[in-house]
Amino acid sequence: MRCVAAAVLVVVVGGVAVATPPGRTSPARAHPGHASLRFAVGYASERTLETALRTEPAVVVRMLPALRVAEVRTTAPALAARLRHARGIRFVQREVSRSSVAEPGVTLASLTPRAVWEWQNRVTRTDTVAPSVLRAAASVQIAVIDTGADLMAPDIAAKTPHAYNTRTGTGDVRDVNGHGTFVASLAAGSVTNADGIAGAGGDAQLLVVKSGSASGVFTDVDEAAGIVYAVDHGAKIVNLSVGGPTTSVTEKRAIQYAVQRGALLVAAVGNEFAQGNPVEYPAALLQPAGSDGVGGSGLAVTASTAAGARASFANTGSWISLAAPGENVFGAVSQLATSAAYPRSPLPGALSGEYGYASGTSFAAPQVSGAAALVWAANPSLTAQEVAQILKETATGAGRWAPDLGFGIVDAAAAVARAQARAPGVLLSGNRVHTTLRLNWSGSAVRYSLSLSLDSGPATSVLAATPQTSTTVTLARGHSYAFSVAALDTSGVSTATSVPLTVSLGTARSRR
């Protein structure tokens, strides 16, 4: 894939960064007859980058300071060779193509009469997860890095997602392609809005990051920018329904950045089985080739059919972690997407929105992302690697790995049960929006008590001997709060206490 021009270009001229307004030609020195080339340049410091480019015919399109990577455009073919020898330049690589494309070769004729609408939730047993766990998932944020999303689609709108476009630096994530909308609805479509479909992630928060173009293509730099933004803005799970046959230093740095900050990355393995079954990235960075599903820093997801077999188009190999339904799954369709790419299908009882079936490993991955959110909701003390391991252990392969489906098809209910078995007696989670905090807790008791310590003071009771498993509290800025929940037996005696949930709010001026 080739990256389209960014909305704002930054031109390095004599060591000074000058913004070029959208629509204008940048003053980079041109080489007539040469096509524009784009490179990812790793640098030791911004000063060394400025020095290296000071006399070069190059434009810095954008910077990724967290990774010390710059996207550079030039018409000089020899620029890369010169930069590789410049002081303070760590690497220079051509941008790597990434695509996010559905598999068009499967038709609804392959569906059995019973496999209609959201059959995938029955296969993954997402529909049997306890409501308390679905509610607790509100403390987990899933980021979908893709072609954007239709924020008016009912199940996406109900989540009031945060949205960001890495190319324009704005909240405009309109999805003309349709891929991102379908993925987002499968990962985190609302389960409580009484309309449309239900995503796999319960009440998980949704972060929509648009990095792809209308054609569904982008580069490793686009992908990296999306990963960094998502992690920096609280995403615990990052869904990457994108891929390509090669990787890059930029992509590796972005994934390392996310993993080091405790995020779980989930990637689709690709739909090229009939085209040579290549190893695809970033999936193979998360579950390395040769690993046979063991270890890794994330999850590489292939696609299964309604009958439980590998979808014919889905890639296989030693780098497959597990599978999820990916042939003719049902999801939300962007109003801007063409009917040729995403045929509409009526959904009885739906009040609004557009829906349809689509196929691809791209649509298997978000179901695993949603299941991961439920596992984390069931046991917030787990690490990202522990969440991934639980999903593998409880998949339908019963602990046995195979190159077609990895450890089998994800089983959300079994994974949640395994997470709860490893959890302390009471689980407490919270989701804060400004000064409003929604608390959710779960355990084996029939009654609970909620207490609060304000500014490290003595604990006071908020709720006593209540059957509730959630409540909403309003916080005041300039204070710190520590909440805990105790499980009570029939005599009102505490049998287990949660790990404290702490929240600190700065003053209004500090905007923390």
Short mmCIF file of C-alpha atoms in Angstrom, two decimals:
data_model
loop_
_atom_site.label_atom_id
_atom_site.label_comp_id
_atom_site.label_asym_id
_atom_site.label_seq_id
_atom_site.Cartn_x
_atom_site.Cartn_y
_atom_site.Cartn_z
CA MET A 1 0.00 0.00 0.00
CA ARG A 2 1.03 3.57 -0.47
CA CYS A 3 0.40 6.30 2.03
CA VAL A 4 -1.67 9.28 0.87
CA ALA A 5 -0.42 12.77 1.60
CA ALA A 6 -0.88 13.92 5.16
CA ALA A 7 -3.17 16.87 5.85
CA VAL A 8 -0.33 18.98 7.25
CA LEU A 9 3.24 18.63 6.04
CA VAL A 10 6.22 19.73 8.09
CA VAL A 11 9.21 20.87 6.11
CA VAL A 12 12.64 20.94 7.68
CA VAL A 13 14.46 23.98 6.34
CA GLY A 14 17.73 24.96 7.96
CA GLY A 15 16.79 23.09 11.13
CA VAL A 16 13.48 24.90 11.54
CA ALA A 17 10.17 23.03 11.20
CA VAL A 18 7.71 25.00 9.05
CA ALA A 19 4.09 23.88 8.67
CA THR A 20 2.70 23.71 5.16
CA PRO A 21 -1.07 24.32 5.03
CA PRO A 22 -3.23 21.54 3.56
CA GLY A 23 -3.54 21.71 -0.21
CA ARG A 24 -0.30 23.62 -0.80
CA THR A 25 2.87 22.28 -2.37
CA SER A 26 5.74 22.03 0.09
CA PRO A 27 8.97 23.85 -0.75
CA ALA A 28 11.07 20.67 -0.81
CA ARG A 29 13.66 20.73 -3.55
CA ALA A 30 12.36 18.60 -6.39
CA HIS A 31 14.20 16.26 -8.74
CA PRO A 32 12.32 16.49 -12.04
CA GLY A 33 11.40 13.12 -13.49
CA HIS A 34 11.56 11.27 -10.17
CA ALA A 35 8.48 9.97 -8.36
CA SER A 36 7.90 10.86 -4.74
CA LEU A 37 9.32 8.29 -2.31
CA ARG A 38 8.53 7.81 1.37
CA PHE A 39 10.83 6.47 4.04
CA ALA A 40 10.66 5.76 7.75
CA VAL A 41 13.73 7.27 9.39
CA GLY A 42 14.83 6.32 12.88
CA TYR A 43 16.78 9.00 14.70
CA ALA A 44 18.68 9.46 17.97
CA SER A 45 17.28 12.94 18.61
CA GLU A 46 15.29 15.57 16.79
CA ARG A 47 18.42 17.69 16.55
CA THR A 48 20.35 14.94 14.74
CA LEU A 49 17.41 14.47 12.38
CA GLU A 50 17.33 18.19 11.62
CA THR A 51 21.07 18.19 10.99
CA ALA A 52 20.90 15.17 8.70
CA LEU A 53 18.10 16.70 6.60
CA ARG A 54 19.31 20.30 6.61
CA THR A 55 20.73 20.23 3.10
CA GLU A 56 18.64 17.38 1.72
CA PRO A 57 15.65 17.59 -0.66
CA ALA A 58 13.30 16.07 1.89
CA VAL A 59 10.02 16.77 3.62
CA VAL A 60 9.21 15.49 7.09
CA VAL A 61 5.58 14.46 6.73
CA ARG A 62 5.13 13.62 10.41
CA MET A 63 7.00 12.63 13.54
CA LEU A 64 6.42 9.76 15.97
CA PRO A 65 8.46 11.06 18.92
CA ALA A 66 7.60 8.11 21.18
CA LEU A 67 9.31 5.78 18.69
CA ARG A 68 11.92 8.27 17.44
CA VAL A 69 10.71 7.71 13.90
CA ALA A 70 9.98 10.29 11.20
CA GLU A 71 8.11 9.80 7.96
CA VAL A 72 10.12 11.50 5.21
CA ARG A 73 9.11 12.25 1.62
CA THR A 74 11.59 12.94 -1.15
CA THR A 75 12.05 12.84 -4.92
CA ALA A 76 15.77 12.05 -4.61
CA PRO A 77 16.37 8.29 -5.00
CA ALA A 78 19.84 8.53 -3.43
CA LEU A 79 18.61 10.20 -0.24
CA ALA A 80 18.22 6.93 1.69
CA ALA A 81 21.81 5.88 1.07
CA ARG A 82 23.11 9.24 2.23
CA LEU A 83 20.94 9.32 5.35
CA ARG A 84 22.07 5.84 6.41
CA HIS A 85 25.57 7.24 6.86
CA ALA A 86 24.49 10.41 8.66
CA ARG A 87 25.35 10.81 12.31
CA GLY A 88 22.50 9.99 14.68
CA ILE A 89 20.36 8.21 12.05
CA ARG A 90 19.49 4.71 13.28
CA PHE A 91 17.75 3.31 10.20
CA VAL A 92 16.16 4.30 6.89
CA GLN A 93 13.51 2.00 5.40
CA ARG A 94 10.96 2.24 2.64
CA GLU A 95 7.45 2.24 4.09
CA VAL A 96 5.82 -1.18 4.28
CA SER A 97 2.36 -1.72 2.83
CA ARG A 98 -0.56 -2.70 5.04
CA SER A 99 -4.07 -3.61 3.91
CA SER A 100 -7.40 -4.13 5.63
CA VAL A 101 -9.56 -5.95 3.13
CA ALA A 102 -12.47 -8.34 3.52
CA GLU A 103 -12.49 -11.67 1.71
CA PRO A 104 -14.95 -11.33 -1.20
CA GLY A 105 -14.88 -14.94 -2.32
CA VAL A 106 -17.43 -16.34 0.14
CA THR A 107 -21.18 -16.03 -0.36
CA LEU A 108 -24.15 -16.45 1.90
CA ALA A 109 -25.00 -19.67 0.07
CA SER A 110 -22.57 -21.46 2.38
CA LEU A 111 -24.65 -20.60 5.44
CA THR A 112 -26.85 -23.26 6.99
CA PRO A 113 -30.46 -22.27 7.79
CA ARG A 114 -29.63 -21.98 11.50
CA ALA A 115 -26.54 -19.86 10.94
CA VAL A 116 -28.26 -16.51 10.71
CA TRP A 117 -27.55 -13.09 12.14
CA GLU A 118 -25.16 -13.19 15.09
CA TRP A 119 -24.40 -16.88 14.99
CA GLN A 120 -20.81 -16.09 15.92
CA ASN A 121 -21.80 -15.17 19.50
CA ARG A 122 -23.24 -18.62 20.01
CA VAL A 123 -20.12 -20.32 18.65
CA THR A 124 -17.80 -18.31 20.91
CA ARG A 125 -20.26 -18.60 23.84
CA THR A 126 -20.13 -14.85 24.33
CA ASP A 127 -23.91 -15.00 24.75
CA THR A 128 -23.56 -17.03 27.99
CA VAL A 129 -21.18 -14.69 29.84
CA ALA A 130 -22.73 -13.32 33.05
CA PRO A 131 -24.20 -9.79 32.86
CA SER A 132 -22.01 -8.72 35.80
CA VAL A 133 -18.90 -9.47 33.73
CA LEU A 134 -20.33 -7.66 30.69
CA ARG A 135 -20.89 -4.59 32.90
CA ALA A 136 -17.42 -4.83 34.47
CA ALA A 137 -15.86 -4.68 31.00
CA ALA A 138 -16.58 -0.94 31.10
CA SER A 139 -13.18 -0.59 32.80
CA VAL A 140 -11.41 -1.90 29.67
CA GLN A 141 -10.83 0.10 26.48
CA ILE A 142 -10.50 -1.58 23.07
CA ALA A 143 -8.79 0.41 20.33
CA VAL A 144 -9.65 -0.43 16.72
CA ILE A 145 -6.94 0.83 14.37
CA ASP A 146 -8.52 0.69 10.95
CA THR A 147 -10.31 2.73 8.26
CA GLY A 148 -12.36 4.66 10.81
CA ALA A 149 -15.96 3.96 11.80
CA ASP A 150 -19.48 5.16 11.21
CA LEU A 151 -20.10 6.90 14.54
CA MET A 152 -23.82 7.03 13.74
CA ALA A 153 -24.17 3.24 13.61
CA PRO A 154 -26.43 2.53 16.61
CA ASP A 155 -24.19 0.06 18.42
CA ILE A 156 -21.13 2.23 17.95
CA ALA A 157 -22.90 5.49 18.78
CA ALA A 158 -24.18 3.98 22.04
CA LYS A 159 -20.57 3.59 23.21
CA THR A 160 -19.82 7.31 22.63
CA PRO A 161 -16.35 6.31 21.44
CA HIS A 162 -13.35 8.57 21.47
CA ALA A 163 -12.23 9.01 17.85
CA TYR A 164 -8.98 10.17 16.27
CA ASN A 165 -7.57 10.36 12.75
CA THR A 166 -3.79 9.91 12.76
CA ARG A 167 -3.47 11.44 9.30
CA THR A 168 -5.32 14.67 9.96
CA GLY A 169 -4.91 15.02 13.73
CA THR A 170 -8.68 15.47 14.06
CA GLY A 171 -11.68 13.49 15.26
CA ASP A 172 -12.92 12.93 11.69
CA VAL A 173 -13.01 9.14 11.34
CA ARG A 174 -15.69 8.82 8.66
CA ASP A 175 -15.50 5.34 7.20
CA VAL A 176 -16.01 5.33 3.44
CA ASN A 177 -14.37 1.93 3.15
CA GLY A 178 -16.59 0.12 5.69
CA HIS A 179 -13.94 -2.24 7.09
CA GLY A 180 -13.36 -0.32 10.33
CA THR A 181 -17.07 -0.02 11.11
CA PHE A 182 -17.59 -3.76 10.74
CA VAL A 183 -14.56 -4.54 12.91
CA ALA A 184 -15.54 -2.03 15.62
CA SER A 185 -19.07 -3.40 15.86
CA LEU A 186 -17.80 -6.95 16.33
CA ALA A 187 -15.30 -5.95 19.01
CA ALA A 188 -17.32 -3.49 21.05
CA GLY A 189 -20.83 -2.94 19.69
CA SER A 190 -23.20 -2.03 22.52
CA VAL A 191 -24.98 -4.88 24.30
CA THR A 192 -27.38 -2.61 26.20
CA ASN A 193 -28.91 -0.19 23.65
CA ALA A 194 -31.81 -2.51 22.70
CA ASP A 195 -31.06 -2.05 19.01
CA GLY A 196 -28.96 -3.69 16.32
CA ILE A 197 -26.27 -6.20 17.24
CA ALA A 198 -24.14 -7.01 20.28
CA GLY A 199 -20.34 -6.88 20.13
CA ALA A 200 -18.10 -9.41 21.85
CA GLY A 201 -16.71 -7.04 24.47
CA GLY A 202 -19.74 -6.29 26.63
CA ASP A 203 -19.59 -2.75 27.98
CA ALA A 204 -15.94 -2.28 26.96
CA GLN A 205 -15.06 1.26 25.93
CA LEU A 206 -14.30 1.85 22.26
CA LEU A 207 -11.48 3.96 20.84
CA VAL A 208 -11.70 4.43 17.07
CA VAL A 209 -8.36 5.27 15.46
CA LYS A 210 -8.45 5.95 11.73
CA SER A 211 -5.14 5.20 10.06
CA GLY A 212 -6.26 3.65 6.78
CA SER A 213 -7.45 5.36 3.63
CA ALA A 214 -10.80 5.04 1.90
CA SER A 215 -9.32 2.23 -0.20
CA GLY A 216 -8.41 0.32 2.96
CA VAL A 217 -4.64 0.64 2.56
CA PHE A 218 -1.99 2.27 4.70
CA THR A 219 1.61 1.83 5.78
CA ASP A 220 3.59 0.60 8.74
CA VAL A 221 4.05 4.24 9.78
CA ASP A 222 0.28 4.77 9.78
CA GLU A 223 -0.11 1.61 11.84
CA ALA A 224 2.62 2.67 14.28
CA ALA A 225 1.06 6.11 14.73
CA GLY A 226 -2.25 4.44 15.56
CA ILE A 227 -0.70 2.05 18.08
CA VAL A 228 1.14 4.81 19.92
CA TYR A 229 -1.95 7.02 20.06
CA ALA A 230 -4.15 4.18 21.30
CA VAL A 231 -1.78 3.12 24.07
CA ASP A 232 -1.12 6.71 25.15
CA HIS A 233 -4.88 7.21 25.46
CA GLY A 234 -5.64 4.26 27.69
CA ALA A 235 -6.26 1.32 25.37
CA LYS A 236 -5.62 -2.01 27.09
CA ILE A 237 -6.46 -3.98 23.93
CA VAL A 238 -5.38 -2.95 20.43
CA ASN A 239 -7.10 -4.64 17.48
CA LEU A 240 -5.09 -4.78 14.25
CA SER A 241 -7.18 -6.29 11.46
CA VAL A 242 -4.44 -5.39 8.98
CA GLY A 243 -1.43 -7.10 7.51
CA GLY A 244 1.27 -7.49 4.91
CA PRO A 245 4.05 -9.94 3.98
CA THR A 246 6.96 -7.93 5.41
CA THR A 247 7.69 -6.04 8.61
CA SER A 248 9.88 -3.07 9.56
CA VAL A 249 11.79 -1.52 12.41
CA THR A 250 9.03 1.07 12.80
CA GLU A 251 6.36 -1.60 13.23
CA LYS A 252 8.52 -3.54 15.69
CA ARG A 253 9.15 -0.42 17.75
CA ALA A 254 5.45 0.38 17.91
CA ILE A 255 4.54 -3.12 19.08
CA GLN A 256 7.32 -3.10 21.66
CA TYR A 257 6.05 0.29 22.87
CA ALA A 258 2.56 -1.13 23.41
CA VAL A 259 3.71 -4.37 25.03
CA GLN A 260 6.00 -2.55 27.46
CA ARG A 261 3.00 -0.51 28.59
CA GLY A 262 0.88 -3.55 29.33
CA ALA A 263 -1.40 -3.57 26.29
CA LEU A 264 -2.60 -6.73 24.56
CA LEU A 265 -2.35 -6.63 20.77
CA VAL A 266 -4.60 -8.83 18.62
CA ALA A 267 -3.96 -9.16 14.88
CA ALA A 268 -5.56 -10.94 11.93
CA VAL A 269 -3.36 -13.48 10.13
CA GLY A 270 -4.54 -12.74 6.57
CA ASN A 271 -6.66 -14.25 3.81
CA GLU A 272 -4.00 -15.44 1.37
CA PHE A 273 -4.04 -19.20 1.86
CA ALA A 274 -4.69 -19.76 -1.85
CA GLN A 275 -1.94 -17.29 -2.78
CA GLY A 276 0.88 -19.21 -1.12
CA ASN A 277 -0.17 -18.96 2.53
CA PRO A 278 2.45 -16.32 3.44
CA VAL A 279 3.49 -15.34 6.95
CA GLU A 280 1.83 -11.97 7.62
CA TYR A 281 2.78 -9.05 9.86
CA PRO A 282 2.10 -7.67 12.41
CA ALA A 283 0.45 -10.97 13.42
CA ALA A 284 3.75 -12.88 13.20
CA LEU A 285 5.39 -10.34 15.50
CA LEU A 286 2.81 -11.17 18.15
CA GLN A 287 2.95 -14.96 17.70
CA PRO A 288 6.32 -15.63 16.05
CA ALA A 289 6.75 -18.10 13.21
CA GLY A 290 8.03 -21.40 14.57
CA SER A 291 6.40 -20.91 17.98
CA ASP A 292 3.49 -23.34 17.41
CA GLY A 293 1.27 -21.00 19.39
CA VAL A 294 3.47 -20.98 22.49
CA GLY A 295 4.40 -17.70 24.15
CA GLY A 296 4.48 -14.55 22.10
CA SER A 297 3.56 -11.00 23.01
CA GLY A 298 0.00 -11.00 21.65
CA LEU A 299 -2.49 -13.03 19.64
CA ALA A 300 -2.54 -13.94 15.93
CA VAL A 301 -6.09 -14.88 14.93
CA THR A 302 -7.29 -16.99 12.02
CA ALA A 303 -10.86 -17.48 10.81
CA SER A 304 -13.24 -20.42 11.31
CA THR A 305 -16.52 -21.40 9.69
CA ALA A 306 -19.93 -21.98 11.27
CA ALA A 307 -19.11 -25.69 11.22
CA GLY A 308 -15.92 -25.16 13.24
CA ALA A 309 -13.39 -25.72 10.45
CA ARG A 310 -10.77 -23.29 9.18
CA ALA A 311 -12.20 -20.88 6.62
CA SER A 312 -10.81 -21.78 3.19
CA PHE A 313 -9.20 -18.38 2.66
CA ALA A 314 -7.56 -18.12 6.10
CA ASN A 315 -3.80 -18.44 6.49
CA THR A 316 -2.30 -21.26 8.57
CA GLY A 317 1.04 -22.04 10.13
CA SER A 318 3.22 -22.16 13.21
CA TRP A 319 2.41 -18.52 14.00
CA ILE A 320 -1.33 -19.04 14.58
CA SER A 321 -2.53 -18.49 18.16
CA LEU A 322 -6.21 -19.36 17.94
CA ALA A 323 -9.33 -18.82 15.83
CA ALA A 324 -12.71 -17.11 15.84
CA PRO A 325 -15.64 -17.13 13.40
CA GLY A 326 -14.66 -15.31 10.22
CA GLU A 327 -16.80 -16.67 7.41
CA ASN A 328 -20.08 -14.82 6.92
CA VAL A 329 -20.17 -13.16 10.33
CA PHE A 330 -22.80 -10.51 10.99
CA GLY A 331 -21.95 -6.92 11.84
CA ALA A 332 -22.74 -3.23 11.41
CA VAL A 333 -22.20 -1.64 8.01
CA SER A 334 -21.08 1.95 7.46
CA GLN A 335 -23.65 4.11 5.72
CA LEU A 336 -20.84 5.39 3.49
CA ALA A 337 -19.63 1.95 2.37
CA THR A 338 -20.71 0.69 -1.04
CA SER A 339 -23.23 -2.11 -1.24
CA ALA A 340 -20.82 -3.94 -3.55
CA ALA A 341 -18.24 -4.20 -0.78
CA TYR A 342 -20.73 -4.65 2.09
CA PRO A 343 -24.12 -5.97 0.94
CA ARG A 344 -26.91 -5.01 3.32
CA SER A 345 -29.00 -7.65 5.05
CA PRO A 346 -32.24 -6.93 6.92
CA LEU A 347 -32.15 -7.37 10.70
CA PRO A 348 -35.62 -8.06 12.13
CA GLY A 349 -36.42 -5.80 15.06
CA ALA A 350 -33.66 -3.30 14.36
CA LEU A 351 -34.80 0.28 14.83
CA SER A 352 -32.05 1.88 12.78
CA GLY A 353 -28.64 1.29 11.21
CA GLU A 354 -27.40 -0.92 8.39
CA TYR A 355 -26.13 -4.48 8.76
CA GLY A 356 -24.70 -7.31 6.71
CA TYR A 357 -22.46 -10.35 6.46
CA ALA A 358 -18.75 -10.28 5.68
CA SER A 359 -15.84 -12.72 5.69
CA GLY A 360 -12.16 -12.50 6.54
CA THR A 361 -9.67 -13.01 9.35
CA SER A 362 -10.12 -9.27 9.83
CA PHE A 363 -13.49 -10.06 11.38
CA ALA A 364 -12.26 -12.95 13.52
CA ALA A 365 -9.67 -10.82 15.34
CA PRO A 366 -12.15 -8.32 16.92
CA GLN A 367 -14.12 -11.18 18.47
CA VAL A 368 -10.94 -12.26 20.26
CA SER A 369 -10.33 -8.65 21.29
CA GLY A 370 -13.81 -8.54 22.78
CA ALA A 371 -13.28 -11.85 24.61
CA ALA A 372 -10.02 -10.46 26.01
CA ALA A 373 -11.93 -7.50 27.44
CA LEU A 374 -14.30 -9.89 29.22
CA VAL A 375 -11.38 -11.89 30.65
CA TRP A 376 -9.82 -8.70 31.98
CA ALA A 377 -13.19 -7.66 33.41
CA ALA A 378 -13.42 -11.00 35.22
CA ASN A 379 -9.94 -10.56 36.69
CA PRO A 380 -8.37 -7.09 36.42
CA SER A 381 -5.19 -8.31 38.13
CA LEU A 382 -4.12 -10.29 35.04
CA THR A 383 -1.31 -9.15 32.77
CA ALA A 384 -1.77 -8.93 29.01
CA GLN A 385 0.22 -12.13 28.50
CA GLU A 386 -1.88 -13.92 31.12
CA VAL A 387 -5.08 -12.85 29.34
CA ALA A 388 -3.67 -14.21 26.07
CA GLN A 389 -2.67 -17.48 27.72
CA ILE A 390 -6.11 -17.98 29.27
CA LEU A 391 -7.77 -17.47 25.88
CA LYS A 392 -5.48 -20.11 24.39
CA GLU A 393 -5.94 -22.57 27.27
CA THR A 394 -9.73 -22.40 27.14
CA ALA A 395 -10.22 -22.44 23.36
CA THR A 396 -11.89 -25.46 21.79
CA GLY A 397 -8.60 -27.27 21.16
CA ALA A 398 -8.52 -28.26 24.84
CA GLY A 399 -4.87 -27.30 25.13
CA ARG A 400 -3.80 -28.95 21.88
CA TRP A 401 -2.33 -26.81 19.11
CA ALA A 402 -2.67 -27.35 15.34
CA PRO A 403 -1.52 -25.16 12.43
CA ASP A 404 -5.01 -24.63 11.00
CA LEU A 405 -6.85 -23.26 14.07
CA GLY A 406 -4.06 -22.84 16.62
CA PHE A 407 -5.44 -23.73 20.02
CA GLY A 408 -8.96 -23.79 18.59
CA ILE A 409 -11.91 -21.41 18.47
CA VAL A 410 -12.12 -18.86 21.27
CA ASP A 411 -14.57 -19.75 24.08
CA ALA A 412 -15.41 -16.52 25.93
CA ALA A 413 -17.43 -18.18 28.69
CA ALA A 414 -14.72 -20.74 29.48
CA ALA A 415 -12.04 -18.03 29.45
CA VAL A 416 -14.03 -15.87 31.86
CA ALA A 417 -14.53 -18.82 34.19
CA ARG A 418 -10.79 -19.58 34.14
CA ALA A 419 -9.99 -15.94 34.87
CA GLN A 420 -12.42 -15.86 37.79
CA ALA A 421 -10.89 -19.03 39.22
CA ARG A 422 -7.53 -17.25 39.34
CA ALA A 423 -8.99 -14.09 40.83
CA PRO A 424 -9.24 -12.96 44.46
CA GLY A 425 -12.60 -13.41 46.21
CA VAL A 426 -14.00 -10.05 45.06
CA LEU A 427 -13.20 -8.19 41.86
CA LEU A 428 -13.63 -4.41 41.73
CA SER A 429 -13.26 -2.31 38.58
CA GLY A 430 -14.15 1.23 37.60
CA ASN A 431 -14.68 3.43 34.59
CA ARG A 432 -14.24 7.19 35.07
CA VAL A 433 -15.58 9.84 32.70
CA HIS A 434 -14.50 13.27 33.96
CA THR A 435 -15.72 13.35 37.59
CA THR A 436 -18.22 10.49 37.32
CA LEU A 437 -16.97 7.05 38.35
CA ARG A 438 -18.88 3.88 37.56
CA LEU A 439 -17.89 1.03 39.93
CA ASN A 440 -18.55 -2.64 39.14
CA TRP A 441 -17.79 -5.63 41.33
CA SER A 442 -18.35 -9.38 41.31
CA GLY A 443 -17.84 -12.40 43.54
CA SER A 444 -19.61 -15.44 44.95
CA ALA A 445 -21.42 -13.56 47.74
CA VAL A 446 -25.06 -12.44 47.76
CA ARG A 447 -24.32 -9.20 49.63
CA TYR A 448 -21.44 -6.75 49.61
CA SER A 449 -20.23 -3.64 51.38
CA LEU A 450 -18.51 -0.75 49.62
CA SER A 451 -16.13 1.49 51.56
CA LEU A 452 -14.13 4.59 50.72
CA SER A 453 -10.92 6.12 52.04
CA LEU A 454 -10.67 9.80 51.12
CA ASP A 455 -7.21 11.35 50.89
CA SER A 456 -5.65 8.38 52.74
CA GLY A 457 -8.01 8.87 55.67
CA PRO A 458 -9.97 6.19 57.56
CA ALA A 459 -12.38 4.04 55.56
CA THR A 460 -16.04 4.97 55.66
CA SER A 461 -19.06 3.00 54.44
CA VAL A 462 -20.66 3.93 51.12
CA LEU A 463 -22.96 0.93 50.75
CA ALA A 464 -23.66 -1.58 53.51
CA ALA A 465 -24.91 -5.17 53.05
CA THR A 466 -26.18 -4.48 49.55
CA PRO A 467 -27.05 -6.99 46.82
CA GLN A 468 -25.91 -4.41 44.23
CA THR A 469 -22.93 -5.18 42.04
CA SER A 470 -22.47 -1.66 40.68
CA THR A 471 -22.95 1.98 41.58
CA THR A 472 -22.06 5.44 40.30
CA VAL A 473 -20.30 8.07 42.41
CA THR A 474 -19.39 11.70 41.75
CA LEU A 475 -15.84 12.72 42.59
CA ALA A 476 -14.42 16.10 43.52
CA ARG A 477 -11.23 17.46 41.99
CA GLY A 478 -8.21 17.90 44.19
CA HIS A 479 -8.77 14.65 46.10
CA SER A 480 -7.67 11.01 46.01
CA TYR A 481 -10.07 8.11 46.53
CA ALA A 482 -9.53 4.46 47.46
CA PHE A 483 -12.57 2.19 47.11
CA SER A 484 -12.83 -1.42 48.26
CA VAL A 485 -15.59 -4.00 48.29
CA ALA A 486 -16.04 -6.79 50.85
CA ALA A 487 -18.05 -9.97 50.31
CA LEU A 488 -20.39 -10.78 53.22
CA ASP A 489 -21.71 -14.11 54.43
CA THR A 490 -25.29 -14.64 55.67
CA SER A 491 -24.32 -13.23 59.07
CA GLY A 492 -22.90 -10.07 57.56
CA VAL A 493 -19.29 -11.07 58.25
CA SER A 494 -16.68 -10.23 55.62
CA THR A 495 -15.26 -13.29 53.85
CA ALA A 496 -13.10 -11.58 51.21
CA THR A 497 -12.07 -8.06 50.25
CA SER A 498 -11.13 -6.68 46.85
CA VAL A 499 -7.87 -5.05 45.93
CA PRO A 500 -8.42 -1.29 46.49
CA LEU A 501 -9.31 0.77 43.44
CA THR A 502 -7.58 4.14 43.65
CA VAL A 503 -8.49 7.30 41.74
CA SER A 504 -6.77 10.68 42.01
CA LEU A 505 -8.15 13.87 40.50
CA GLY A 506 -6.03 16.96 40.11
CA THR A 507 -7.41 20.45 40.38
CA ALA A 508 -9.44 21.87 37.52
CA ARG A 509 -6.44 23.96 36.51
CA SER A 510 -4.13 20.95 36.19
CA ARG A 511 -6.69 19.13 34.00
CA ARG A 512 -5.55 15.71 35.08
#
